[in-house]
Tab-separated table of C-alpha atoms and ligand atoms in Angstrom:
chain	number	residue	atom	x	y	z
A	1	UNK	CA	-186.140	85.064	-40.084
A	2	UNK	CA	-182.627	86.412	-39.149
A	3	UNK	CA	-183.384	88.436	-36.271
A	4	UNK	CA	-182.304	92.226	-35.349
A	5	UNK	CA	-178.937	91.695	-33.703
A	6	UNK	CA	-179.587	94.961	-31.582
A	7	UNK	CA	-176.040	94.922	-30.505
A	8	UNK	CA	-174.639	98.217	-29.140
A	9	UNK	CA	-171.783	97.933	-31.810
A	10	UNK	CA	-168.592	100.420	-30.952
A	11	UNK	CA	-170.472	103.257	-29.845
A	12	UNK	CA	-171.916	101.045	-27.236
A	13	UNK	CA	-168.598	99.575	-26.350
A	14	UNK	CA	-166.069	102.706	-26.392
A	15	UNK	CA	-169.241	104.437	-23.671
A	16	UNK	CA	-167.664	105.102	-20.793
A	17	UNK	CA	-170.361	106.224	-18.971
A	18	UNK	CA	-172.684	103.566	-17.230
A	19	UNK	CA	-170.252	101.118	-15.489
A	20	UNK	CA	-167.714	102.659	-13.239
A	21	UNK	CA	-164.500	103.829	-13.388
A	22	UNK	CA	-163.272	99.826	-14.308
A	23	UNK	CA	-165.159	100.854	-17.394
A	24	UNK	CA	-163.300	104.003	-17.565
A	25	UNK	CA	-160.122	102.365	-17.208
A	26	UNK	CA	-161.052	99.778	-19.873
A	27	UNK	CA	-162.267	102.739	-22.572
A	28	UNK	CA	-158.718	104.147	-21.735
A	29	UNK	CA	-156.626	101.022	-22.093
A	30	UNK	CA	-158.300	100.702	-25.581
A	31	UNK	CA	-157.760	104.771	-26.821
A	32	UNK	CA	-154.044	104.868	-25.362
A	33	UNK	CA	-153.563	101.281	-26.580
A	34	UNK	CA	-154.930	102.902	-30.395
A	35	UNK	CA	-153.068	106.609	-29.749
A	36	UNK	CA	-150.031	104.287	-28.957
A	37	UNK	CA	-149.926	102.119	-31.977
A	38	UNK	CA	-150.608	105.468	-34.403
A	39	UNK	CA	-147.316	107.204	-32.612
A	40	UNK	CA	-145.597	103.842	-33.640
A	41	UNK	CA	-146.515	104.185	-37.262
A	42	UNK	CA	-145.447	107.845	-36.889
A	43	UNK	CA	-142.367	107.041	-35.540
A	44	UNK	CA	-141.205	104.375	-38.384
A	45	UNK	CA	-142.324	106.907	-40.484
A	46	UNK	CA	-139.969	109.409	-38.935
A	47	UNK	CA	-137.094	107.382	-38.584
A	48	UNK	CA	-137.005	105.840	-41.914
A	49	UNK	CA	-136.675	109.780	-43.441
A	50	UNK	CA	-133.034	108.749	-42.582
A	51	UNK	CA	-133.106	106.851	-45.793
A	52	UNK	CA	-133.383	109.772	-47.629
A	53	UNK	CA	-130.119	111.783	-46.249
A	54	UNK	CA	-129.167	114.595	-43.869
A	55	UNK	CA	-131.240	117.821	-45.148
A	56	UNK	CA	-134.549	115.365	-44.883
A	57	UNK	CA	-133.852	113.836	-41.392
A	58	UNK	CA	-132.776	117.661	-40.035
A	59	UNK	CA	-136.625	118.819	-41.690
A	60	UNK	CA	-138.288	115.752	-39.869
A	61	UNK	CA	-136.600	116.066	-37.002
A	62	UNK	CA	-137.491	119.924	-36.979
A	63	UNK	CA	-141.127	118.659	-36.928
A	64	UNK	CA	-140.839	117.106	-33.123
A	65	UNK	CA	-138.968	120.586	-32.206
A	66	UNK	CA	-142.587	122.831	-32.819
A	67	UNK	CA	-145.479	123.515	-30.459
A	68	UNK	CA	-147.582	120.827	-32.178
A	69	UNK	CA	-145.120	118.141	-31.917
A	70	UNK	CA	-144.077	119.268	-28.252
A	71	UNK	CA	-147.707	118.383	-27.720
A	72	UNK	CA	-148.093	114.941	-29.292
A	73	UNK	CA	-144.610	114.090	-27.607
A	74	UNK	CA	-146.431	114.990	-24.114
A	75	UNK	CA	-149.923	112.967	-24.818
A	76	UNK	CA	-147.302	109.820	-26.203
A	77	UNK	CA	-146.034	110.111	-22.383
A	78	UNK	CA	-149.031	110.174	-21.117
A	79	UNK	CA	-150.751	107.163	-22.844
A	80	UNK	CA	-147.435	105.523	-22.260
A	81	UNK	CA	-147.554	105.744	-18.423
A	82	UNK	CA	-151.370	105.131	-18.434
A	83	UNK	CA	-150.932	101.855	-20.430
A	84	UNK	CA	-147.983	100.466	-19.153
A	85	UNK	CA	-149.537	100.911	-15.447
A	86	UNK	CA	-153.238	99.914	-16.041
A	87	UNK	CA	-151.807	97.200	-18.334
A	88	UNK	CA	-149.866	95.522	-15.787
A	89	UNK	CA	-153.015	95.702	-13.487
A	90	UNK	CA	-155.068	93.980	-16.235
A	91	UNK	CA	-152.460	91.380	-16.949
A	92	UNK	CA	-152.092	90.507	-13.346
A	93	UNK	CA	-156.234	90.070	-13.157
A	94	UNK	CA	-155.886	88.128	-15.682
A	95	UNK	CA	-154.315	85.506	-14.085
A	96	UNK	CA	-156.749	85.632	-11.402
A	97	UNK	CA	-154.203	88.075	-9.209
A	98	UNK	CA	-156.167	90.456	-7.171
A	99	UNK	CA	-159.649	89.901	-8.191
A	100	UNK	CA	-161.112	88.648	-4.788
A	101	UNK	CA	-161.778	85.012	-3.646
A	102	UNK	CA	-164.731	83.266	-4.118
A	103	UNK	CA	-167.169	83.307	-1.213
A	104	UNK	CA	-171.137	82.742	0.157
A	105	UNK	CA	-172.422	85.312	-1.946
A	106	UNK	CA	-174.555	88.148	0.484
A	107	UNK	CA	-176.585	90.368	0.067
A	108	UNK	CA	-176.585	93.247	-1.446
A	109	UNK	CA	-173.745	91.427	-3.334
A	110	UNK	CA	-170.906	93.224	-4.105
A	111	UNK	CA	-168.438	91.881	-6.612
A	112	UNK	CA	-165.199	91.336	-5.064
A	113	UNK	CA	-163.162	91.329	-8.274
A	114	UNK	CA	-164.061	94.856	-8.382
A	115	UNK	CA	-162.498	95.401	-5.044
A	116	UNK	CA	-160.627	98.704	-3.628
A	117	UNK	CA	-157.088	97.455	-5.144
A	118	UNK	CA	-158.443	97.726	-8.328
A	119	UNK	CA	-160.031	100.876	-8.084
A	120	UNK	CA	-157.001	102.229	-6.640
A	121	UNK	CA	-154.621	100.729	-9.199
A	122	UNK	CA	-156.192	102.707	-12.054
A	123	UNK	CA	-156.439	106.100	-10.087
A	124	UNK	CA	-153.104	105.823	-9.686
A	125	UNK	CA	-152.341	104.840	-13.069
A	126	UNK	CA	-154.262	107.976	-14.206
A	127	UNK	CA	-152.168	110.297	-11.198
A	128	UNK	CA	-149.099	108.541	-12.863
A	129	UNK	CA	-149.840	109.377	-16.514
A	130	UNK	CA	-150.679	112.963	-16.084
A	131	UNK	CA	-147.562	113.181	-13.750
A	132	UNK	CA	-145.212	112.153	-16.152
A	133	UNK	CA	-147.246	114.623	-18.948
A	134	UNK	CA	-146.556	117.219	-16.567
A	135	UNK	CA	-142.387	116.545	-16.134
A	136	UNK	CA	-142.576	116.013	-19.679
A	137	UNK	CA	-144.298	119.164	-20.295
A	138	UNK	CA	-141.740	121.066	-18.171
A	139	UNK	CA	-138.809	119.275	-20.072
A	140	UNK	CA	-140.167	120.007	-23.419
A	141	UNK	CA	-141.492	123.500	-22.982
A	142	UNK	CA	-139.222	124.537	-20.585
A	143	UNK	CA	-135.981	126.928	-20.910
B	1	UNK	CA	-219.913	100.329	15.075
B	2	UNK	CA	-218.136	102.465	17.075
B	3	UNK	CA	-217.952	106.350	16.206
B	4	UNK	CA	-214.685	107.616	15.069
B	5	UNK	CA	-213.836	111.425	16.632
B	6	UNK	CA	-212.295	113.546	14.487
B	7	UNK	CA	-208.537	113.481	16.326
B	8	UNK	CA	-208.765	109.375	15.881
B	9	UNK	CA	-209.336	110.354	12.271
B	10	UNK	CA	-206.739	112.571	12.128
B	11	UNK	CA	-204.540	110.008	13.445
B	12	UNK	CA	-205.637	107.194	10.852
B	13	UNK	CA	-205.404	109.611	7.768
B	14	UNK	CA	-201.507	110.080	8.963
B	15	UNK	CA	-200.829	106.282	8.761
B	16	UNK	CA	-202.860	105.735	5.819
B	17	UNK	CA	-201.047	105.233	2.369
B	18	UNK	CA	-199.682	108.152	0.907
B	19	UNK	CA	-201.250	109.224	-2.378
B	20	UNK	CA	-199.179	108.009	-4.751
B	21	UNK	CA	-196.986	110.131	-7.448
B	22	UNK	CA	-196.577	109.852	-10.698
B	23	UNK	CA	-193.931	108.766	-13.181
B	24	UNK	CA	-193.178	108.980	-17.092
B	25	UNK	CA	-192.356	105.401	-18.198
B	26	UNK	CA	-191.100	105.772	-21.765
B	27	UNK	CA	-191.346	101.563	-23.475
B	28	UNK	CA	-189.365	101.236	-26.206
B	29	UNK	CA	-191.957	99.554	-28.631
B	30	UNK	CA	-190.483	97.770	-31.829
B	31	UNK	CA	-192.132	94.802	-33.806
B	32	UNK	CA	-189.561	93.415	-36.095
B	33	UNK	CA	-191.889	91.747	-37.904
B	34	UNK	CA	-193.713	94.518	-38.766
B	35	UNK	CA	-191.872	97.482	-38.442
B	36	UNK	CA	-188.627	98.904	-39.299
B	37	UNK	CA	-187.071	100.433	-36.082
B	38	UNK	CA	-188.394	101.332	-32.656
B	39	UNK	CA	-190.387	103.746	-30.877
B	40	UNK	CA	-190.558	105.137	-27.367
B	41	UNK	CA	-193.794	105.367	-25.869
B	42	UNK	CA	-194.743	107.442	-22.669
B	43	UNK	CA	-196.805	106.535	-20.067
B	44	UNK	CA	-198.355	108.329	-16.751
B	45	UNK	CA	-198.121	105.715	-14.182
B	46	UNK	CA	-198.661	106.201	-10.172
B	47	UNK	CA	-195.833	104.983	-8.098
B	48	UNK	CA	-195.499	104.410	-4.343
B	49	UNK	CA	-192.361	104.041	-2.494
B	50	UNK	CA	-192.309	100.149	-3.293
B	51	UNK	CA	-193.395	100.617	-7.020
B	52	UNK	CA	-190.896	98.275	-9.123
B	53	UNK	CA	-190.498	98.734	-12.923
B	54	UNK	CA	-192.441	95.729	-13.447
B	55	UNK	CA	-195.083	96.853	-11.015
B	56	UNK	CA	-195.104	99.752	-13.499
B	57	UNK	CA	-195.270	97.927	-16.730
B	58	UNK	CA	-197.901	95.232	-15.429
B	59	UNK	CA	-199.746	98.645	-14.665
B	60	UNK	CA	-199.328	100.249	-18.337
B	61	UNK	CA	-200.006	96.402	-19.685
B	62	UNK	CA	-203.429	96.123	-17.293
B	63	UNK	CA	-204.821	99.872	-18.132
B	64	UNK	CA	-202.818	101.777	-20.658
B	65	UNK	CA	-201.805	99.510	-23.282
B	66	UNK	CA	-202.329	95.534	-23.322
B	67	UNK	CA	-199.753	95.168	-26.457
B	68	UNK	CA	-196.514	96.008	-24.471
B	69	UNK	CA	-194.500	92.339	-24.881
B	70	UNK	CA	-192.491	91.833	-21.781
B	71	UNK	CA	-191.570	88.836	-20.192
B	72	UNK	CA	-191.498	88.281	-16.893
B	73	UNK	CA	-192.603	85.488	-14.108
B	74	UNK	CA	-191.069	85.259	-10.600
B	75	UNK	CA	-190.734	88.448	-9.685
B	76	UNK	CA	-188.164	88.080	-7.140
B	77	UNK	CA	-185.048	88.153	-9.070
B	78	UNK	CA	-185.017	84.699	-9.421
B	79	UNK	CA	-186.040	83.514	-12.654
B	80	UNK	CA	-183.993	86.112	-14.649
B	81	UNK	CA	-186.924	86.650	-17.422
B	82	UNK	CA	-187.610	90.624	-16.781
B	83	UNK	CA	-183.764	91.717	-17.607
B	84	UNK	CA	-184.047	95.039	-19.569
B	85	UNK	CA	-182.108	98.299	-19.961
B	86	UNK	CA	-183.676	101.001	-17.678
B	87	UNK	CA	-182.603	104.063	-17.877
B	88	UNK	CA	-179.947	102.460	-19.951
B	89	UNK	CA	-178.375	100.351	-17.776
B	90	UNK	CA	-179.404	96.324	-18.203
B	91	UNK	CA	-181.325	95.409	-14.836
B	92	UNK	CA	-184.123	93.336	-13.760
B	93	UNK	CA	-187.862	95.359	-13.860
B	94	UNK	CA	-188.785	93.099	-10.778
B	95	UNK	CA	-185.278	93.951	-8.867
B	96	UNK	CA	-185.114	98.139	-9.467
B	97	UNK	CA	-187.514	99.762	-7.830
B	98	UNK	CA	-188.740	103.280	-9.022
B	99	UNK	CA	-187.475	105.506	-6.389
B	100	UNK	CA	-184.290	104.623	-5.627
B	101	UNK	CA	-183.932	105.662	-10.210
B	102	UNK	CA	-184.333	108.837	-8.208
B	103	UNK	CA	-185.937	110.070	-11.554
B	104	UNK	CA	-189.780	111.309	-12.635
B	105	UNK	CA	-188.713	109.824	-16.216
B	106	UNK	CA	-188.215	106.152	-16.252
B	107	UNK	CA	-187.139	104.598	-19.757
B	108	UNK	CA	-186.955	100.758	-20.617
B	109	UNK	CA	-185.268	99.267	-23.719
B	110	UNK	CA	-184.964	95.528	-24.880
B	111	UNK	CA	-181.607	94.659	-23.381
B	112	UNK	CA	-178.663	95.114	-25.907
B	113	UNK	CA	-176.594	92.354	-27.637
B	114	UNK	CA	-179.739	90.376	-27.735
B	115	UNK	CA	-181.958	90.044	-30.845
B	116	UNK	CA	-185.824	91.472	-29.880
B	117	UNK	CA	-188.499	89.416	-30.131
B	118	UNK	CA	-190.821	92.218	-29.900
B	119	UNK	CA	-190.775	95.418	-27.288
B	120	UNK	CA	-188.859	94.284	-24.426
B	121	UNK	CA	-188.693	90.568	-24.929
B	122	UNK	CA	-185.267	89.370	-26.518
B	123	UNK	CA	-184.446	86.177	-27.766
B	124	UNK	CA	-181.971	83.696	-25.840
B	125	UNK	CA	-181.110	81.280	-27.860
B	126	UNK	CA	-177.310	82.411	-28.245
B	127	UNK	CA	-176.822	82.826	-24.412
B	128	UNK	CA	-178.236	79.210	-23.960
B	129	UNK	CA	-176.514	77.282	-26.623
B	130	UNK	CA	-173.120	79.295	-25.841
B	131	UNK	CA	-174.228	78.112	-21.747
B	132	UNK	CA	-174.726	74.465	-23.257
B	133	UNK	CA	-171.935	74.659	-25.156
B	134	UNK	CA	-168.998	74.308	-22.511
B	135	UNK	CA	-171.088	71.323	-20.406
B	136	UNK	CA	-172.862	73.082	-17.974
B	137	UNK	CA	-172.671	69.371	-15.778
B	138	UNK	CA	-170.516	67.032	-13.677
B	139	UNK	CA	-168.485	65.688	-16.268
B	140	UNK	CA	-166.381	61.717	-14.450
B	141	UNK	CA	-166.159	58.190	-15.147
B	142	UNK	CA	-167.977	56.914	-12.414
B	143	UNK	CA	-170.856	57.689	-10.580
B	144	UNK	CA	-172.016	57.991	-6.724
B	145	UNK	CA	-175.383	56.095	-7.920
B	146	UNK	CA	-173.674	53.220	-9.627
B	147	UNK	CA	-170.815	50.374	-8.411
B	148	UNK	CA	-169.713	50.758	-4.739
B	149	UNK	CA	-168.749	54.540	-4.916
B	150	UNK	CA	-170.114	56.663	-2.062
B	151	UNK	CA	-171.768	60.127	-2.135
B	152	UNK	CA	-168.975	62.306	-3.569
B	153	UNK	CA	-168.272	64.869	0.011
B	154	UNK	CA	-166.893	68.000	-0.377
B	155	UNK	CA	-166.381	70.285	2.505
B	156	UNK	CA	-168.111	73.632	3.311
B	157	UNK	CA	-164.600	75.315	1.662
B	158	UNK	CA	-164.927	73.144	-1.691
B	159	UNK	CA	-168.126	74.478	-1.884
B	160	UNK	CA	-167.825	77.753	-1.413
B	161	UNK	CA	-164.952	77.552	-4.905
B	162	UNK	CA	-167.955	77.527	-6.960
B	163	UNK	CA	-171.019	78.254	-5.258
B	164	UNK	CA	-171.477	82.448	-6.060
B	165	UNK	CA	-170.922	81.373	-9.418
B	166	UNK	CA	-174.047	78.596	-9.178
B	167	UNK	CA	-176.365	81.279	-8.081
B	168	UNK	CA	-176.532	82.352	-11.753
B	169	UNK	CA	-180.419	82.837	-13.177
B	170	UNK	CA	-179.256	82.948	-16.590
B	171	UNK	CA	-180.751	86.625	-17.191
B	172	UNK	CA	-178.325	87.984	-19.579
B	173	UNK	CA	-177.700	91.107	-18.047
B	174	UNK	CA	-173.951	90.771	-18.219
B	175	UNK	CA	-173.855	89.728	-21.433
B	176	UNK	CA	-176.017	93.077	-22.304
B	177	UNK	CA	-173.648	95.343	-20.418
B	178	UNK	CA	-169.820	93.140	-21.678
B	179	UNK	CA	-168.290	95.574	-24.058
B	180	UNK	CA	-167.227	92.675	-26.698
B	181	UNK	CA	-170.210	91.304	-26.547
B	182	UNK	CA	-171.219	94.582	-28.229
B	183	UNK	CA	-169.548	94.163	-31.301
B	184	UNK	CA	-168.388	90.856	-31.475
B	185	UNK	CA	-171.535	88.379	-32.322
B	186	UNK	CA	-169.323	85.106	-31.721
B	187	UNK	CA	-167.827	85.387	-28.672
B	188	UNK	CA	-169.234	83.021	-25.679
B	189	UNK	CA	-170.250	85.987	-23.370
B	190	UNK	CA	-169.050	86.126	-19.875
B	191	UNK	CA	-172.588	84.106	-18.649
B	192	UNK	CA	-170.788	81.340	-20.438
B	193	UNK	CA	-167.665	81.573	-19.961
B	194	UNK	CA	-168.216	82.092	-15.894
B	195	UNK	CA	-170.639	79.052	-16.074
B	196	UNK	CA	-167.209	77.109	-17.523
B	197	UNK	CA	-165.174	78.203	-14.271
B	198	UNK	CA	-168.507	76.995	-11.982
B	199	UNK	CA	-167.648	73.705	-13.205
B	200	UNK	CA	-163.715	73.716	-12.993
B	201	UNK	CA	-163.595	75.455	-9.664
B	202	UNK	CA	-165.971	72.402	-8.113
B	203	UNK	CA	-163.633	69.534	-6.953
B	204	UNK	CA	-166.100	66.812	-8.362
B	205	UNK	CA	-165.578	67.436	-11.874
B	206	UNK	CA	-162.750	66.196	-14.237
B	207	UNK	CA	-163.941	67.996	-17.604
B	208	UNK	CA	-161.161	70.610	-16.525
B	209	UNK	CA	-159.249	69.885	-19.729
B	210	UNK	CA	-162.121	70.053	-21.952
B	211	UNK	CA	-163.744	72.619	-20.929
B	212	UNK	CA	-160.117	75.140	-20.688
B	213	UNK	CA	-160.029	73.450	-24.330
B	214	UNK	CA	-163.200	74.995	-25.455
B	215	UNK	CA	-162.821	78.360	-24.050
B	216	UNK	CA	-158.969	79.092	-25.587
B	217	UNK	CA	-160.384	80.509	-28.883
B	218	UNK	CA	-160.458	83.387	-30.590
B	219	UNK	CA	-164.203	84.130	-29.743
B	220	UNK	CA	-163.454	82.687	-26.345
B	221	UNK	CA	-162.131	83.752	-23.018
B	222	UNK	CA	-159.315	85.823	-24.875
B	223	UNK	CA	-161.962	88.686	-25.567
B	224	UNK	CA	-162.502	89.285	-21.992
B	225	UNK	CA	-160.584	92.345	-21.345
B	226	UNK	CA	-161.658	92.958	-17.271
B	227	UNK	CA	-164.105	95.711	-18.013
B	228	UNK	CA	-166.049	94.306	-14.939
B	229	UNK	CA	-169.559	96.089	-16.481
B	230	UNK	CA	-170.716	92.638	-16.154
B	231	UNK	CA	-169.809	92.121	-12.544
B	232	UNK	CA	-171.272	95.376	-12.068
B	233	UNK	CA	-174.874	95.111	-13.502
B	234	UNK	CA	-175.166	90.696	-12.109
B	235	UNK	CA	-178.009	91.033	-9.874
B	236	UNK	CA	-176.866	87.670	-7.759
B	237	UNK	CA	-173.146	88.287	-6.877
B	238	UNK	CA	-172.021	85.921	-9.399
B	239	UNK	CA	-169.422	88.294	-10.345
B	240	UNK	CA	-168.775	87.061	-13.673
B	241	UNK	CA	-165.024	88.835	-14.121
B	242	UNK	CA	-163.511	87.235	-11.434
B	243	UNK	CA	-165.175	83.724	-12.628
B	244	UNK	CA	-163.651	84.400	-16.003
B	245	UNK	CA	-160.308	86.186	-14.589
B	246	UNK	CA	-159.677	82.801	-12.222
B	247	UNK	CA	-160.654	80.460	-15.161
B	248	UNK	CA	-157.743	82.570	-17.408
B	249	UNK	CA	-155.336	81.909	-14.574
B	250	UNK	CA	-155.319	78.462	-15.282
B	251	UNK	CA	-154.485	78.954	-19.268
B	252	UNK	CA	-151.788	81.297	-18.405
B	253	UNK	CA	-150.132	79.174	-16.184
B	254	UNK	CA	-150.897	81.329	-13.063
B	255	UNK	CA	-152.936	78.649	-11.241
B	256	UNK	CA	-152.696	74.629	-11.445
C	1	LIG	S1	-173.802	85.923	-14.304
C	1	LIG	FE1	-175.223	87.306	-13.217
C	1	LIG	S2	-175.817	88.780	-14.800
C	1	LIG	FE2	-174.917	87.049	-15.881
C	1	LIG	S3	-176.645	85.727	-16.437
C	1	LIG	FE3	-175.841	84.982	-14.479
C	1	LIG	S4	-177.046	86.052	-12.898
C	1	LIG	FE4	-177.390	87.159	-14.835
C-alpha cells in the first residue's frame, strides 16, 4: 500500500518560523524572487501599452504617478536590494565560499556553514533593502 | 542500625530527589491502515530535571498506553531511530531533554517528509535507497588487501576533509526539516547528497566523477537552496549545507 507521504507541502516550506534567520533569509529570497518576477510581467505589460499610441502610454504611465503605484515602485526597490544582496551571498555558498571548513566535529556541534558571515550577510541585506525603500520613498513621495 | 536525629534527617531529605513535576505530552496517534488522519493524545507524565522525551514516552508506553508505536534503541543519539518532531521541530526523543523545551506542554509528531508507519514511526526506505543510491563506499581499481599495494595512509588533515560528515546516524532529521524536501518527493535529500561529498572529500576514493554525475539532476543537488534548517536541526555536527555547498563547488567550477 502507497503510504501517506506526510510531507509538509508549501505551507511547510514557505514557514519561516522554526530554523533561524538562514530560514528567514531563504523564505525571503523565494517571496522577493516571486514579487520580482510579477513586477516583470507588470512591467512588459506596461511598456508594451506603447503599441497602442500616445493617449494610452500617457494613461499607463499616469498609473506609476498615484499613491498605489508610488507604493509598489518602493516594495520593487526593496525586493530588488534584498535579492540582489542575499542572492550574491547564496551564489557565493554555493560554490562552497564562506560556509566554514570541515573539521573534528565537537561537541555541542555547531554548524560552521552557518557561521557569523552568513548571519551578518543577510542582516545587512535586509538593512540594505529597507534603506534603499526608504531613499526611494523620499524620492517618490517627496516635493 | 544506627538512629537517625531529626537535623541528620533534615539534612538527607535536602539531598534527596526532588519530587518530580509534571508534563502534558500530547502523541500524535495515526494508523494509516486503519484510520483516516491523526489524533493528538495527552498524557500526564512526571519529569525530573534529566527526563528525556523518550524517557517520557517509554513512561506513557509502560503505564498509560502500551499502543503508542515509536521506535527507538540506543538511546544516546547514536543509532538515529527516535527522530521525531517535538514541539515541531524534528529532533531525537533520546537527545532533547524535557526541561531545557522550557515548556509544561510537550507535543511529538511523526517527523515530516517521511511516510508513517504508524504514530511516530516513519518509514525509511526513500532516505536509504536515495543514501545507496550515490555509492555510499570506496569506489578504485585496486585494493590495499590484494597485489603488493600497501594500507592506503592518509594524514590526520585528509581525514579531517570528510570525517564530520562520517559521523552521520542516518536519522532523517534534516531531511524532515529541508524545505524542498517538503514538496518535492524526488529530490535526493541533503542526508544523501552530504553522504555523496563524504565520499569525494576523502582522498582514497576515485568515484568523484560518478558520483558529481549522479547528483547534477533536476531532483539533485540543484534543489538545495542554503536554507541551512538541516544543518540546524543534525544532532552530530554533520552540517549537511556545507557538505552539499562544497560538493556544488566542484560542479560550478569553484573548486577542482
Ligand atoms: S546529516 Fe545529521 S541530521 Fe541528517 S541524517 Fe545524518 S546525522 Fe541525521
Amino acid at each position: 500500500m502507497e503510504r501517506q507521504s506526510n510531507r509538509e507541502g508549501v505551507k511547510g516550506m514557505l514557514n519561516p518560523t522554526r530554523y533561524g534567520i538562514e530560514r528567514v533569509a531563504y523564505w525571503l529570497q523565494r517571496l522577493t524572487g516571486l514579487g520580482l518576477l510579477f513586477y516583470l510581467i507588470g512591467h512588459v505589460i506596461e511598456t508594451s501599452a506603447i503599441v497602442n499610441g500616445k493617449v494610452a502610454w500617457d494613461n499607463m504611465l499616469a498609473l506609476t504617478q498615484t499613491t498605489e503605484g508610488h507604493i509598489i515602485l518602493i516594495l520593487v526597490i526593496g525586493m530588488s536590494a534584498y535579492h540582489t544582496v542575499n542572492g550574491i551571498r547564496v551564489m557565493l555558498g554555493h560554490g562552497g565560499i564562506g560556509v566554514g571548513k570541515p573539521g573534528m566535529p565537537d561537541y555541542p556541534y555547531k554548524a560552521a556553514s552557518l557561521n557569523y558571515k552568513q548571519r551578518a550577510s543577510i542582516w545587512i541585506s535586509i538593512a540594505l533593502a529597507i534603506i534603499a525603500m526608504l531613499y526611494g520613498a523620499g524620492v517618490l513621495f517627496g516635493d | 542500625m544506627a538512629a537517625i536525629s531529626p537535623k541528620m534527617a533534615e539534612e538527607v531529605s535536602q539531598t534527596a530527589v526532588p519530587t518530580p513535576k509534571s508534563i502534558t505530552l500530547v502523541i500524535s496517534k495515526f494508523n494509516p491502515n486503519h484510520e483516516s488522519s491523526y489524533k493528538f493524545v495527552e498524557f500526564k507524565v512526571p519529569v525530573q530535571k534529566w527526563t528525556t522525551v523518550l524517557d517520557a514516552i517509554l513512561y506513557v508506553k509502560q503505564h498509560l498506553d502500551t499502543s503508542i508505536a515509536v521506535r527507538y534503541s540506543c538511546r544516546q543519539a547514536s543509532c538515529g531511530s527516535c527522530g521525531m518532531k517535538i514541539n515541531g521541530k524534528p529532533s531525537l526523543a533520546c537527545y532533547t531533554k524535557i526541561s531545557e523545551l522550557n515548556s509544561d506542554i510537550v507535543t511529538v509528531e511523526p517527523m515530516s517528509n517521511f511516510p508513517i508507519i504508524r504514530d511516530l514511526a516513519v518509514d525509511f526506505t526513500s532516505l536509504f535507497s536515495n543514501h545507496k543510491k550515490l555509492k555510499p563506499y570506496i569506489i578504485r581499481e585496486d585494493s590495499e588487501i590484494v597485489g603488493d599495494a600497501k594500507e592506503f595512509l592518509q594524514t590526520p588533515k585528509d581525514v579531517e576533509e570528510y570525517l564530520q560528515f562520517s559521523y552521520c546516524i542516518k536519522c532523517g532529521l534534516c531531511n524532515s526539516a529541508c524545505p524542498t524536501m517538503a514538496t518535492d518527493s524526488s529530490f535526493l535529500g541533503p542526508q544523501a547528497l552530504t553522504q555523496a561529498y563524504r565520499y569525494v572529500a576523502d582522498n582514497r576514493d576515485k568515484g568523484k566523477k560518478e558520483r558529481l554525475k549522479m547528483v547534477d539532476e533536476s531532483h539533485g543537488i540543484w534543489r538545495c537552496h542554503f536554507a541551512g534548517s538541516c544543518s540546524k536541526v543534525c544532532p552530530k555536527g554533520v552540517d549537511p549545507a556545507m557538505g552539499i555547498q562544497l560538493l556544488r563547488g566542484y560542479l560550478l567550477g569553484f573548486r577542482k
